[in-house]
PDB file of C-alpha atoms in Angstrom:
ATOM      1  CA  UNK A   1     -46.372 -16.554  71.030  1.00  0.00           C
ATOM      2  CA  UNK A   2     -49.904 -17.068  72.412  1.00  0.00           C
ATOM      3  CA  UNK A   3     -52.377 -14.368  73.631  1.00  0.00           C
ATOM      4  CA  UNK A   4     -52.128 -15.658  77.192  1.00  0.00           C
ATOM      5  CA  UNK A   5     -48.141 -15.491  77.103  1.00  0.00           C
ATOM      6  CA  UNK A   6     -48.392 -11.755  75.435  1.00  0.00           C
ATOM      7  CA  UNK A   7     -50.970 -10.784  78.471  1.00  0.00           C
ATOM      8  CA  UNK A   8     -48.720 -12.389  80.876  1.00  0.00           C
ATOM      9  CA  UNK A   9     -45.644 -10.725  79.597  1.00  0.00           C
ATOM     10  CA  UNK A  10     -47.429  -7.511  79.310  1.00  0.00           C
ATOM     11  CA  UNK A  11     -48.668  -7.455  83.024  1.00  0.00           C
ATOM     12  CA  UNK A  12     -44.936  -8.491  84.088  1.00  0.00           C
ATOM     13  CA  UNK A  13     -43.682  -5.271  82.038  1.00  0.00           C
ATOM     14  CA  UNK A  14     -46.260  -3.346  84.176  1.00  0.00           C
ATOM     15  CA  UNK A  15     -45.329  -4.579  87.431  1.00  0.00           C
ATOM     16  CA  UNK A  16     -42.798  -3.365  90.400  1.00  0.00           C
ATOM     17  CA  UNK A  17     -40.727  -6.906  89.780  1.00  0.00           C
ATOM     18  CA  UNK A  18     -39.849  -5.515  86.248  1.00  0.00           C
ATOM     19  CA  UNK A  19     -39.191  -2.100  87.451  1.00  0.00           C
ATOM     20  CA  UNK A  20     -36.841  -3.851  90.069  1.00  0.00           C
ATOM     21  CA  UNK A  21     -35.253  -6.087  87.598  1.00  0.00           C
ATOM     22  CA  UNK A  22     -34.374  -3.032  85.216  1.00  0.00           C
ATOM     23  CA  UNK A  23     -32.954  -1.074  87.927  1.00  0.00           C
ATOM     24  CA  UNK A  24     -30.695  -3.898  88.946  1.00  0.00           C
ATOM     25  CA  UNK A  25     -29.642  -4.447  85.248  1.00  0.00           C
ATOM     26  CA  UNK A  26     -28.821  -0.603  84.887  1.00  0.00           C
ATOM     27  CA  UNK A  27     -26.792  -0.703  87.986  1.00  0.00           C
ATOM     28  CA  UNK A  28     -24.877  -3.848  86.810  1.00  0.00           C
ATOM     29  CA  UNK A  29     -24.314  -2.181  83.362  1.00  0.00           C
ATOM     30  CA  UNK A  30     -23.177   1.186  84.904  1.00  0.00           C
ATOM     31  CA  UNK A  31     -20.661  -0.504  87.221  1.00  0.00           C
ATOM     32  CA  UNK A  32     -19.328  -2.441  84.509  1.00  0.00           C
ATOM     33  CA  UNK A  33     -18.863   0.618  82.088  1.00  0.00           C
ATOM     34  CA  UNK A  34     -17.179   2.561  85.156  1.00  0.00           C
ATOM     35  CA  UNK A  35     -14.789  -0.216  85.497  1.00  0.00           C
ATOM     36  CA  UNK A  36     -13.982  -0.153  81.741  1.00  0.00           C
ATOM     37  CA  UNK A  37     -13.617   3.478  81.744  1.00  0.00           C
ATOM     38  CA  UNK A  38     -11.346   3.715  84.674  1.00  0.00           C
ATOM     39  CA  UNK A  39      -9.245   0.605  83.028  1.00  0.00           C
ATOM     40  CA  UNK A  40      -9.014   2.564  79.752  1.00  0.00           C
ATOM     41  CA  UNK A  41      -7.492   5.545  81.671  1.00  0.00           C
ATOM     42  CA  UNK A  42     -10.701   7.756  81.907  1.00  0.00           C
ATOM     43  CA  UNK A  43     -10.838  10.129  84.657  1.00  0.00           C
ATOM     44  CA  UNK A  44     -13.837  11.086  86.778  1.00  0.00           C
ATOM     45  CA  UNK A  45     -14.447  14.447  85.093  1.00  0.00           C
ATOM     46  CA  UNK A  46     -14.974  12.899  81.759  1.00  0.00           C
ATOM     47  CA  UNK A  47     -17.524  10.499  83.447  1.00  0.00           C
ATOM     48  CA  UNK A  48     -19.905  13.155  83.993  1.00  0.00           C
ATOM     49  CA  UNK A  49     -20.417  13.778  80.509  1.00  0.00           C
ATOM     50  CA  UNK A  50     -23.028  11.865  78.488  1.00  0.00           C
ATOM     51  CA  UNK A  51     -20.850   8.916  76.722  1.00  0.00           C
ATOM     52  CA  UNK A  52     -21.128   9.229  72.976  1.00  0.00           C
ATOM     53  CA  UNK A  53     -21.335   5.869  70.828  1.00  0.00           C
ATOM     54  CA  UNK A  54     -19.170   5.702  67.872  1.00  0.00           C
ATOM     55  CA  UNK A  55     -19.797   2.800  64.851  1.00  0.00           C
ATOM     56  CA  UNK A  56     -16.776   1.347  63.726  1.00  0.00           C
ATOM     57  CA  UNK A  57     -16.561   0.941  60.041  1.00  0.00           C
ATOM     58  CA  UNK A  58     -16.301  -2.566  58.855  1.00  0.00           C
ATOM     59  CA  UNK A  59     -13.111  -3.662  57.649  1.00  0.00           C
ATOM     60  CA  UNK A  60     -13.031  -5.584  54.569  1.00  0.00           C
ATOM     61  CA  UNK A  61     -10.425  -8.648  54.293  1.00  0.00           C
TER      62      UNK A  61
END
């Protein structure tokens, strides 16, 4: 990308507009995660813990 683009993008990342967008995105992801957690039978006590991510092993055909 051009230097003008990179400067403009950097300025955006440093702006309050970006902070607001990041907060909104985080909220949407959290709401979706909670809905999935509850749909899978998770309870509120377990939701307080930090989620752990597990990588699935690739299944070879």
